[in-house]
Short mmCIF file of C-alpha atoms in Angstrom, two decimals:
data_model
loop_
_atom_site.label_atom_id
_atom_site.label_comp_id
_atom_site.label_asym_id
_atom_site.label_seq_id
_atom_site.Cartn_x
_atom_site.Cartn_y
_atom_site.Cartn_z
CA MET A 19 0.16 0.18 -0.10
CA LEU A 20 2.75 2.44 0.88
CA LEU A 21 4.38 1.64 -2.63
CA SER A 22 0.90 2.02 -4.48
CA GLY A 23 1.03 5.60 -4.30
CA CYS A 24 4.48 6.04 -6.24
CA MET A 25 2.98 3.75 -9.03
CA ASN A 26 3.23 5.59 -12.10
CA ASN A 27 2.98 4.05 -15.79
CA SER A 28 5.93 5.64 -16.95
CA SER A 29 7.61 1.81 -18.31
CA VAL A 30 4.42 1.96 -20.60
CA THR A 31 4.96 5.31 -22.53
CA GLU A 32 9.56 5.41 -21.65
CA GLU A 33 10.00 3.86 -24.92
CA GLU A 34 7.87 7.21 -26.36
CA ASP A 35 8.62 9.66 -24.66
CA LYS A 36 10.89 11.45 -21.82
CA HIS A 37 9.81 10.98 -18.56
CA ILE A 38 11.03 11.35 -14.87
CA HIS A 39 9.24 10.42 -11.75
CA PHE A 40 10.18 12.26 -8.46
CA LEU A 41 9.39 11.54 -5.01
CA TYR A 42 8.96 14.22 -2.63
CA ASN A 43 8.85 13.44 1.48
CA PHE A 44 5.56 16.17 1.82
CA SER A 45 2.56 16.20 0.92
CA THR A 46 0.42 19.37 -0.40
CA ASN A 47 -3.75 19.32 -0.28
CA SER A 48 -2.82 22.61 -2.23
CA LEU A 49 -1.24 24.05 -5.07
CA ASP A 50 -1.74 27.62 -4.30
CA PRO A 51 1.42 29.05 -4.50
CA HIS A 52 1.03 32.10 -2.45
CA VAL A 53 0.45 30.19 0.62
CA ASP A 54 1.59 26.41 0.14
CA SER A 55 4.01 25.98 2.75
CA SER A 56 5.54 22.82 1.24
CA TYR A 57 6.17 25.11 -2.36
CA VAL A 58 5.78 22.36 -4.37
CA PRO A 59 4.62 24.52 -7.07
CA LEU A 60 7.87 26.48 -7.59
CA ARG A 61 9.44 22.55 -6.95
CA ALA A 62 7.60 21.05 -9.83
CA GLY A 63 8.79 23.54 -11.73
CA ILE A 64 5.29 24.68 -12.23
CA THR A 65 5.88 28.55 -10.78
CA GLU A 66 9.06 31.08 -10.94
CA THR A 67 9.84 34.12 -8.83
CA LEU A 68 11.16 37.66 -10.01
CA ILE A 69 14.43 37.13 -8.34
CA ARG A 70 16.30 33.85 -7.67
CA LEU A 71 19.29 32.51 -5.52
CA ASP A 72 23.15 32.41 -6.93
CA GLU A 73 23.51 29.64 -4.72
CA GLU A 74 27.74 29.33 -5.48
CA LYS A 75 27.91 32.96 -4.72
CA LEU A 76 24.73 33.17 -2.19
CA SER A 77 23.26 36.11 -4.11
CA ILE A 78 20.14 37.00 -5.04
CA GLU A 79 20.03 37.03 -9.22
CA PRO A 80 17.38 38.39 -11.90
CA TRP A 81 15.08 35.61 -12.75
CA LEU A 82 11.58 36.92 -13.62
CA ALA A 83 12.47 40.49 -13.20
CA GLU A 84 15.61 41.71 -15.60
CA SER A 85 17.00 44.06 -13.17
CA TRP A 86 15.75 46.77 -10.12
CA GLU A 87 16.63 50.21 -8.74
CA GLY A 88 16.17 51.37 -5.48
CA GLU A 89 19.00 53.33 -3.86
CA ASP A 90 16.78 55.11 -0.84
CA GLY A 91 15.55 51.23 0.14
CA GLN A 92 11.93 52.45 0.46
CA ASN A 93 11.07 53.04 -3.68
CA TRP A 94 11.80 50.19 -6.16
CA MET A 95 11.75 50.09 -9.80
CA ILE A 96 11.92 46.49 -11.38
CA LYS A 97 12.45 46.20 -15.18
CA LEU A 98 10.55 42.81 -16.47
CA ARG A 99 11.56 40.20 -18.91
CA LYS A 100 9.41 40.79 -21.96
CA ASP A 101 9.16 37.35 -23.34
CA VAL A 102 7.84 35.86 -20.69
CA LYS A 103 4.38 34.01 -21.21
CA PHE A 104 2.07 31.79 -18.83
CA GLN A 105 1.33 28.44 -19.56
CA ASN A 106 -2.08 29.65 -20.99
CA GLY A 107 -0.77 31.13 -23.67
CA LYS A 108 -0.48 35.43 -21.74
CA VAL A 109 1.43 37.58 -21.83
CA MET A 110 3.59 38.60 -18.47
CA ASP A 111 3.74 41.88 -17.92
CA ALA A 112 3.40 44.20 -15.40
CA GLU A 113 -0.41 44.34 -14.69
CA ALA A 114 -0.27 40.64 -14.29
CA VAL A 115 2.81 41.14 -12.16
CA LYS A 116 0.72 43.47 -9.83
CA MET A 117 -2.44 41.49 -9.47
CA SER A 118 -0.37 38.86 -8.69
CA LEU A 119 2.20 40.52 -5.90
CA GLU A 120 -0.85 41.99 -4.51
CA ARG A 121 -2.97 38.57 -4.35
CA ALA A 122 0.09 37.07 -2.53
CA VAL A 123 0.01 40.05 -0.04
CA LYS A 124 -3.80 39.71 0.52
CA GLU A 125 -3.94 36.16 1.34
CA ASN A 126 -1.00 35.17 3.27
CA VAL A 127 -0.46 37.79 6.06
CA ALA A 128 3.14 36.17 6.41
CA ILE A 129 3.60 37.62 2.86
CA GLN A 130 1.92 40.73 3.84
CA ASN A 131 4.66 41.61 7.59
CA ALA A 132 7.42 40.36 5.09
CA LEU A 133 6.96 42.32 1.79
CA LYS A 134 5.52 45.32 3.85
CA ILE A 135 4.26 46.87 0.21
CA GLU A 136 2.38 50.55 0.39
CA ARG A 137 1.26 50.64 -3.40
CA ILE A 138 2.41 48.99 -6.43
CA GLU A 139 2.02 50.28 -10.05
CA ALA A 140 2.30 49.24 -13.28
CA ASP A 141 4.00 50.35 -16.32
CA GLY A 142 4.21 48.00 -19.54
CA TYR A 143 6.98 45.60 -18.08
CA THR A 144 8.24 48.50 -15.14
CA LEU A 145 6.58 47.81 -11.79
CA ARG A 146 7.34 50.94 -9.14
CA ILE A 147 6.87 49.42 -5.32
CA LYS A 148 6.74 51.49 -2.39
CA THR A 149 7.33 50.03 0.87
CA THR A 150 5.69 51.41 4.02
CA GLU A 151 9.78 52.02 5.52
CA GLN A 152 12.97 51.96 4.36
CA PHE A 153 13.34 48.35 3.69
CA PRO A 154 17.01 47.61 1.95
CA GLU A 155 16.46 43.74 1.75
CA PHE A 156 13.08 44.32 -0.03
CA ILE A 157 14.06 42.72 -3.46
CA SER A 158 15.99 39.80 -1.23
CA GLU A 159 12.40 38.84 -0.02
CA LEU A 160 11.11 38.61 -3.57
CA VAL A 161 12.83 35.02 -3.54
CA ASN A 162 10.32 34.07 -1.49
CA PRO A 163 8.37 30.68 -3.25
CA ASN A 164 5.14 32.23 -1.83
CA VAL A 165 5.74 35.34 -3.78
CA ALA A 166 6.05 32.85 -7.30
CA ILE A 167 4.00 35.14 -10.17
CA ILE A 168 0.80 33.37 -11.46
CA ASP A 169 -1.67 34.36 -13.24
CA VAL A 170 -4.65 35.17 -10.88
CA THR A 171 -6.99 35.38 -13.44
CA GLU A 172 -7.47 31.88 -13.50
CA THR A 173 -10.42 30.50 -11.65
CA ASP A 174 -8.73 27.45 -10.03
CA ILE A 175 -5.54 28.32 -8.78
CA VAL A 176 -6.03 25.64 -5.57
CA ASN A 177 -5.91 22.35 -8.13
CA LYS A 178 -4.07 24.72 -11.41
CA PRO A 179 -2.08 27.16 -11.15
CA ILE A 180 -1.36 28.66 -13.76
CA GLY A 181 2.72 29.62 -14.02
CA THR A 182 5.56 30.71 -15.84
CA GLY A 183 7.74 27.43 -15.23
CA PRO A 184 9.25 25.01 -17.91
CA PHE A 185 6.43 22.54 -16.97
CA LYS A 186 2.47 22.84 -16.83
CA LEU A 187 0.44 21.37 -15.09
CA THR A 188 -1.76 18.32 -16.11
CA SER A 189 -3.51 16.49 -13.21
CA PHE A 190 -3.31 16.78 -9.57
CA VAL A 191 -4.65 14.55 -6.82
CA PRO A 192 -4.15 15.99 -3.60
CA GLY A 193 -1.94 14.37 -1.05
CA SER A 194 -1.04 12.14 -3.68
CA LYS A 195 0.75 13.77 -6.71
CA LEU A 196 1.21 15.95 -9.80
CA GLU A 197 1.06 15.13 -13.79
CA LEU A 198 3.48 17.54 -15.39
CA GLU A 199 3.77 18.36 -18.60
CA ARG A 200 6.19 20.33 -20.78
CA PHE A 201 5.38 24.34 -21.52
CA ASP A 202 7.10 24.33 -25.19
CA GLU A 203 6.73 28.08 -25.06
CA TYR A 204 8.91 28.81 -21.66
CA TRP A 205 11.01 31.42 -22.42
CA ASP A 206 14.31 29.80 -20.98
CA GLY A 207 14.14 27.53 -23.05
CA ALA A 208 11.89 24.03 -23.56
CA SER A 209 12.71 21.33 -21.48
CA LYS A 210 13.85 17.98 -22.83
CA LEU A 211 11.41 15.73 -21.04
CA ASP A 212 7.98 15.24 -22.05
CA GLN A 213 6.70 14.38 -18.78
CA VAL A 214 7.27 14.77 -15.07
CA THR A 215 4.91 12.80 -12.24
CA PHE A 216 6.31 14.71 -9.02
CA SER A 217 4.26 12.48 -6.40
CA PHE A 218 4.67 12.22 -2.46
CA ASN A 219 5.03 9.78 0.34
CA GLU A 220 5.86 10.58 3.80
CA ASP A 221 7.70 7.26 4.94
CA ALA A 222 11.03 6.92 3.78
CA ASN A 223 11.29 3.21 3.52
CA ALA A 224 8.81 3.14 0.84
CA ARG A 225 10.56 5.72 -1.19
CA THR A 226 13.56 3.85 -0.73
CA LEU A 227 11.80 0.90 -1.91
CA ALA A 228 10.38 2.82 -4.54
CA LEU A 229 13.47 3.64 -6.09
CA LYS A 230 15.31 0.05 -5.54
CA SER A 231 12.27 -1.40 -7.38
CA GLY A 232 12.36 1.21 -10.42
CA GLN A 233 9.10 2.75 -9.81
CA VAL A 234 10.73 6.17 -9.62
CA ASP A 235 13.55 7.60 -10.76
CA ILE A 236 14.54 10.42 -8.20
CA VAL A 237 13.81 10.09 -4.05
CA TYR A 238 13.90 13.16 -2.12
CA ARG A 239 15.66 12.24 1.46
CA PRO A 240 15.61 8.42 1.45
CA GLU A 241 16.12 6.43 4.50
CA VAL A 242 19.37 7.05 6.20
CA GLU A 243 19.47 3.70 7.48
CA SER A 244 19.16 2.31 3.47
CA LEU A 245 22.20 4.72 2.25
CA ASP A 246 24.76 1.62 2.85
CA MET A 247 22.49 -0.47 0.67
CA LEU A 248 21.47 2.68 -2.29
CA GLN A 249 25.51 3.27 -2.06
CA GLU A 250 26.00 -0.14 -3.32
CA ASP A 251 23.71 -0.44 -5.96
CA GLU A 252 25.54 0.83 -9.45
CA ALA A 253 22.43 2.22 -11.24
CA ILE A 254 22.10 4.70 -7.85
CA GLU A 255 23.22 7.98 -7.34
CA VAL A 256 23.49 8.83 -3.80
CA GLU A 257 24.44 13.22 -3.04
CA SER A 258 24.61 14.46 0.36
CA THR A 259 24.63 18.49 0.57
CA SER A 260 25.01 20.28 3.28
CA THR A 261 22.36 23.11 3.36
CA PHE A 262 20.43 25.97 5.36
CA ARG A 263 18.23 23.77 7.70
CA VAL A 264 18.58 23.35 11.34
CA HIS A 265 16.49 20.73 13.30
CA GLN A 266 15.45 22.65 16.63
CA PHE A 267 13.90 22.12 19.25
CA THR A 268 10.70 24.82 19.60
CA MET A 269 9.78 25.94 23.36
CA ASN A 270 6.14 27.84 23.24
CA LEU A 271 6.83 30.81 25.62
CA GLN A 272 2.92 30.95 26.36
CA ARG A 273 2.99 27.72 28.89
CA GLU A 274 4.11 28.14 32.53
CA SER A 275 7.30 25.89 32.71
CA ILE A 276 8.86 27.32 29.36
CA GLN A 277 8.58 30.81 30.83
CA ASP A 278 11.96 30.30 33.11
CA VAL A 279 15.09 30.24 31.46
CA ASN A 280 16.20 27.89 33.62
CA VAL A 281 14.61 25.20 32.08
CA ARG A 282 15.25 26.10 28.59
CA ARG A 283 18.40 25.87 29.55
CA ALA A 284 17.79 21.89 31.12
CA ILE A 285 15.94 21.08 28.47
CA ASP A 286 18.97 22.02 26.09
CA ALA A 287 21.38 20.44 28.36
CA LEU A 288 19.66 17.44 27.81
CA ILE A 289 19.89 17.52 24.06
CA ASP A 290 22.73 14.96 23.42
CA ARG A 291 23.51 15.78 19.75
CA GLN A 292 26.58 14.13 19.22
CA LYS A 293 24.59 11.11 19.69
CA ILE A 294 21.69 12.06 17.80
CA VAL A 295 24.15 12.76 14.55
CA GLU A 296 25.67 9.52 14.70
CA LYS A 297 23.05 7.12 15.41
CA ILE A 298 20.05 9.26 13.65
CA LEU A 299 21.74 10.55 11.18
CA LEU A 300 24.92 8.30 10.58
CA ASN A 301 27.20 11.68 10.51
CA HIS A 302 24.94 13.17 7.29
CA ALA A 303 25.04 16.40 9.78
CA GLU A 304 26.56 18.33 12.03
CA VAL A 305 26.06 19.55 15.49
CA ALA A 306 24.08 22.79 15.57
CA VAL A 307 24.61 25.08 18.21
CA GLY A 308 22.60 28.89 16.82
CA PRO A 309 20.81 28.67 13.95
CA PHE A 310 22.96 29.49 11.68
CA LEU A 311 25.44 27.23 9.40
CA PRO A 312 29.24 28.10 11.36
CA SER A 313 30.62 28.84 7.63
CA LEU A 314 28.31 31.41 7.01
CA PRO A 315 29.57 35.11 7.98
CA PHE A 316 26.83 35.83 10.33
CA ALA A 317 26.93 32.49 12.28
CA PRO A 318 27.91 33.82 15.81
CA THR A 319 31.09 31.70 17.38
CA TYR A 320 29.46 30.14 20.55
CA ASP A 321 31.87 29.10 23.21
CA SER A 322 31.25 25.48 24.19
CA GLN A 323 28.91 24.67 27.30
CA PRO A 324 28.66 22.04 29.68
CA SER A 325 25.66 19.41 29.35
CA GLY A 326 24.33 16.23 30.51
CA GLU A 327 22.33 15.07 33.14
CA ASP A 328 24.02 16.90 35.93
CA VAL A 329 23.64 20.17 34.23
CA ALA A 330 20.17 19.79 33.50
CA ILE A 331 19.58 18.67 37.17
CA GLU A 332 21.64 21.70 38.57
CA TYR A 333 19.35 24.64 36.19
CA LEU A 334 16.00 22.83 37.30
CA GLY A 335 17.41 23.39 40.96
CA LYS A 336 17.76 27.33 40.05
CA LYS A 337 13.98 27.00 39.36
CA GLY A 338 12.85 25.28 43.32
CA TYR A 339 12.29 22.13 41.55
CA THR A 340 14.11 18.42 43.29
CA MET A 341 13.54 15.07 42.69
CA MET A 342 11.06 12.95 44.61
CA ASP A 343 10.04 9.78 44.34
CA GLY A 344 11.94 8.96 40.63
CA LYS A 345 10.38 12.65 39.58
CA MET A 346 11.29 15.77 38.84
CA GLN A 347 8.90 18.31 40.69
CA LYS A 348 8.03 21.59 42.58
CA ASN A 349 5.74 21.63 45.38
CA GLY A 350 4.35 18.53 44.74
CA GLU A 351 3.89 19.17 40.72
CA PRO A 352 5.75 16.70 38.64
CA LEU A 353 7.61 18.66 35.53
CA THR A 354 6.47 16.91 32.28
CA PHE A 355 6.42 18.36 28.74
CA THR A 356 4.21 17.88 25.73
CA LEU A 357 6.46 17.31 22.68
CA LEU A 358 5.38 17.57 19.62
CA THR A 359 7.07 16.07 16.12
CA TYR A 360 6.05 15.11 12.62
CA PRO A 361 6.53 11.95 10.20
CA ALA A 362 7.77 13.57 6.85
CA ARG A 363 10.99 14.27 8.96
CA ALA A 364 11.46 10.63 9.94
CA ASP A 365 14.72 11.87 11.60
CA LEU A 366 12.21 14.30 13.89
CA PRO A 367 10.13 11.87 15.69
CA LEU A 368 13.33 9.49 16.61
CA ILE A 369 15.13 12.60 17.59
CA ALA A 370 11.97 13.47 20.32
CA GLN A 371 12.44 9.70 21.49
CA VAL A 372 15.75 10.08 22.01
CA PHE A 373 14.90 13.49 24.14
CA GLN A 374 12.48 11.33 25.92
CA SER A 375 14.70 9.07 26.93
CA ASP A 376 16.93 10.98 27.93
CA ALA A 377 14.92 13.46 30.27
CA LYS A 378 13.49 10.10 31.59
CA GLN A 379 16.16 9.34 33.54
CA ILE A 380 16.03 12.70 35.87
CA GLY A 381 12.06 12.11 36.39
CA ILE A 382 10.59 14.21 33.54
CA ASP A 383 8.00 12.55 32.07
CA VAL A 384 7.22 13.66 28.23
CA GLU A 385 4.30 12.85 25.98
CA ILE A 386 5.02 12.59 22.54
CA ARG A 387 2.17 13.88 20.13
CA GLN A 388 2.40 13.76 16.41
CA ILE A 389 0.83 15.90 14.31
CA GLU A 390 0.82 16.01 10.75
CA THR A 391 0.98 19.83 9.27
CA PRO A 392 3.50 21.57 12.20
CA GLU A 393 2.93 24.62 10.93
CA GLU A 394 -0.99 24.97 10.85
CA TYR A 395 -1.06 22.95 14.31
CA MET A 396 1.61 25.06 16.01
CA ALA A 397 0.09 28.30 14.96
CA SER A 398 -3.55 27.79 16.24
CA ASN A 399 -3.09 25.24 19.31
CA ARG A 400 -1.18 26.42 22.26
CA ASP A 401 -1.35 22.53 23.96
CA TRP A 402 1.86 21.91 23.85
CA ASP A 403 5.28 22.74 25.71
CA LEU A 404 8.21 21.34 22.58
CA ALA A 405 7.95 20.65 19.09
CA THR A 406 11.18 19.07 16.90
CA TYR A 407 11.23 21.82 14.02
CA SER A 408 13.13 21.38 10.89
CA ASN A 409 13.80 25.44 9.46
CA LEU A 410 15.13 27.07 6.20
CA THR A 411 17.41 29.49 8.47
CA ALA A 412 18.79 31.15 5.63
CA PRO A 413 17.52 30.48 2.29
CA ARG A 414 18.42 33.51 0.90
CA GLY A 415 21.70 33.87 1.81
CA ASP A 416 20.69 36.48 4.60
CA ALA A 417 19.97 36.24 8.10
CA GLY A 418 17.22 38.61 7.94
CA TYR A 419 14.45 36.01 6.82
CA TYR A 420 14.97 33.26 9.61
CA LEU A 421 15.05 35.98 12.49
CA ASN A 422 11.94 38.33 10.73
CA ALA A 423 9.76 34.81 10.54
CA THR A 424 10.91 33.07 13.51
CA TYR A 425 11.33 35.91 15.79
CA HIS A 426 10.24 39.25 14.82
CA PRO A 427 6.65 39.47 17.00
CA THR A 428 4.74 39.26 13.42
CA GLY A 429 6.81 36.49 12.40
CA ALA A 430 5.08 33.65 10.02
CA LEU A 431 7.29 31.03 11.81
CA ASN A 432 7.37 32.54 15.53
CA PHE A 433 5.37 29.27 16.85
CA SER A 434 7.26 30.20 20.53
CA LYS A 435 5.50 33.52 20.55
CA ALA A 436 8.65 35.48 21.42
CA ASP A 437 8.12 39.34 21.70
CA GLU A 438 11.13 40.60 23.34
CA PRO A 439 11.88 44.03 22.47
CA GLU A 440 15.33 43.89 22.84
CA LEU A 441 15.59 41.30 20.09
CA THR A 442 12.38 42.89 17.93
CA ALA A 443 14.86 46.02 18.01
CA ILE A 444 18.06 43.96 16.42
CA ILE A 445 15.79 42.81 13.83
CA ASP A 446 14.24 45.94 12.53
CA LYS A 447 17.50 48.03 12.73
CA LEU A 448 18.92 44.75 10.61
CA ASN A 449 15.58 45.61 8.23
CA GLN A 450 17.02 48.99 7.45
CA THR A 451 20.49 48.13 7.17
CA VAL A 452 22.55 47.95 3.81
CA ASN A 453 26.23 47.49 4.28
CA GLN A 454 26.89 43.60 4.93
CA GLU A 455 29.21 43.84 7.03
CA ASP A 456 26.49 45.94 9.35
CA ARG A 457 24.47 43.46 8.72
CA ALA A 458 26.20 40.35 9.76
CA ILE A 459 27.14 41.95 13.25
CA LEU A 460 23.73 42.43 13.27
CA ALA A 461 22.22 39.02 12.72
CA GLU A 462 25.17 38.01 15.42
CA GLN A 463 23.78 39.80 17.69
CA ALA A 464 20.29 38.89 17.40
CA ALA A 465 21.85 34.96 17.25
CA ASP A 466 23.54 35.57 20.44
CA TYR A 467 20.31 37.09 21.92
CA VAL A 468 18.22 33.64 21.00
CA TYR A 469 20.90 32.08 22.82
CA GLU A 470 21.54 33.28 25.53
CA ASN A 471 18.20 33.42 26.62
CA MET A 472 17.06 30.04 25.18
CA ILE A 473 14.23 31.15 22.83
CA ASN A 474 14.42 27.84 21.12
CA SER A 475 16.85 24.97 20.98
CA PHE A 476 19.50 23.90 18.54
CA VAL A 477 20.37 20.44 17.79
CA LEU A 478 21.75 19.90 14.24
CA HIS A 479 22.35 20.91 10.28
CA PRO A 480 21.41 18.19 8.49
CA SER A 481 22.40 17.18 5.29
CA THR A 482 19.48 17.00 2.17
CA ILE A 483 20.26 13.45 0.97
CA VAL A 484 18.51 12.52 -2.46
CA ALA A 485 19.21 9.67 -4.32
CA TYR A 486 18.64 8.86 -7.70
CA ASN A 487 18.93 6.18 -10.85
CA LYS A 488 22.03 7.70 -12.35
CA ASN A 489 21.98 5.09 -15.53
CA LYS A 490 18.24 7.57 -16.50
CA VAL A 491 18.85 10.68 -14.85
CA ILE A 492 20.87 13.62 -16.43
CA ASN A 493 22.01 17.20 -14.61
CA TRP A 494 19.85 16.66 -11.42
CA VAL A 495 21.43 19.45 -8.62
CA THR A 496 20.74 19.33 -4.31
CA THR A 497 20.56 22.16 -4.06
CA LYS A 498 21.63 24.21 -0.70
CA SER A 499 18.04 26.19 -0.71
CA GLU A 500 15.94 23.35 -1.47
CA TYR A 501 14.16 25.57 -3.27
CA TYR A 502 14.99 24.67 -7.64
CA MET A 503 14.64 20.83 -8.05
CA ILE A 504 12.59 20.11 -11.36
CA THR A 505 14.14 22.69 -14.06
CA ASN A 506 14.05 23.12 -17.66
CA GLN A 507 18.12 21.89 -17.00
CA LEU A 508 16.88 18.24 -16.02
CA ASP A 509 16.81 15.36 -18.56
CA VAL A 510 17.21 11.20 -19.30
CA LYS A 511 19.54 9.65 -20.98
#
């Protein structure tokens, strides 16, 4: 049954058509690019953004936009490419882009907060945008997949968005798969592929078996335990690439026990990062102290801190907790945590289980609760203390995205409900700073504040692992941003 969702009749058409079957680890029930948190429309090659990330230089570059100006950081002029068509044949001009951006802002509060747009004017192939305040990093926010450009005059954006990408949608089964075909009038050169199947399966073992059996051609995040087996197969290529991602423990600061920094430091001390990296990720990761990869220019250097059960007990003692009858308690009330996790990232439930076991050693009971869509659940419910969560922290090569989204009171991913005036002031200053060296200093200050106050706790930076049939697939690239997957360069032998 697990494999049945991946089945495709590609063997019938393979002799006639060039086809690739890609299997992803997150499912979606909506293809509305302005609200879809799994970014499937962009990843599947349906949509594109005005600006994209140059992953080698860690800088932004034009995509649907041709150039931009905005010296004062508030009044922007963006010139669009004049050779772009939507997949329904309509021309992409400034008016169409204006309508798409306005819809993104209307439908997605997080985008509204991120872009800070006061007004947009369209003239031919030129956009003029004024932001509500000086915002030098405005252009980099246009990399966000939720700001993808679509024809908003179409009637069924949830099930059939019309974008500008190299592949147009032919069918969509929510939670199961997309069928795509080449868009012959694609502005950057039509793909050599005729068709692509982009399917979903959140079971890592099932994804691995689907590749081994030849049912699919490319698998995103196969089961880590199966990597040795896959690497021994001469027909399979396995790529492991460091990314801008961090696995973290998100703290619910609205829960009474979590509000004390000593309790949060005790939680952090209980996380056995090295064991998790070695035993669960099989060293396809590196230990994290803060949110940013140490190689990034705005990542702070942290002093080594003691950890372990004794350290956790010492922190809890500062809050008045003592061990009685095998339970960590205060005033007769045992300390317990509800810990959220989700199966789409197979390592997160295992990390939760390791923490549950280690916490039990000092008398703390941890209830693990499995959820399906973490963003929706954590935003709507406050009946949890901790959550294992995975986040892209620098997908645009800059710290601003993560800091705004995760720690600013208006941030879309501020599931902790952090509202720290000092931290907010640093982020606000970062948003108005142009010089990259000054931005790096402010980003370090913000990351240091998060660490000192243990607003969230960071576990590891995982590698992105992709496995594919190397006897068939050509030009697959495993990106650090995890944004660009199905491209017009992808091909088969």
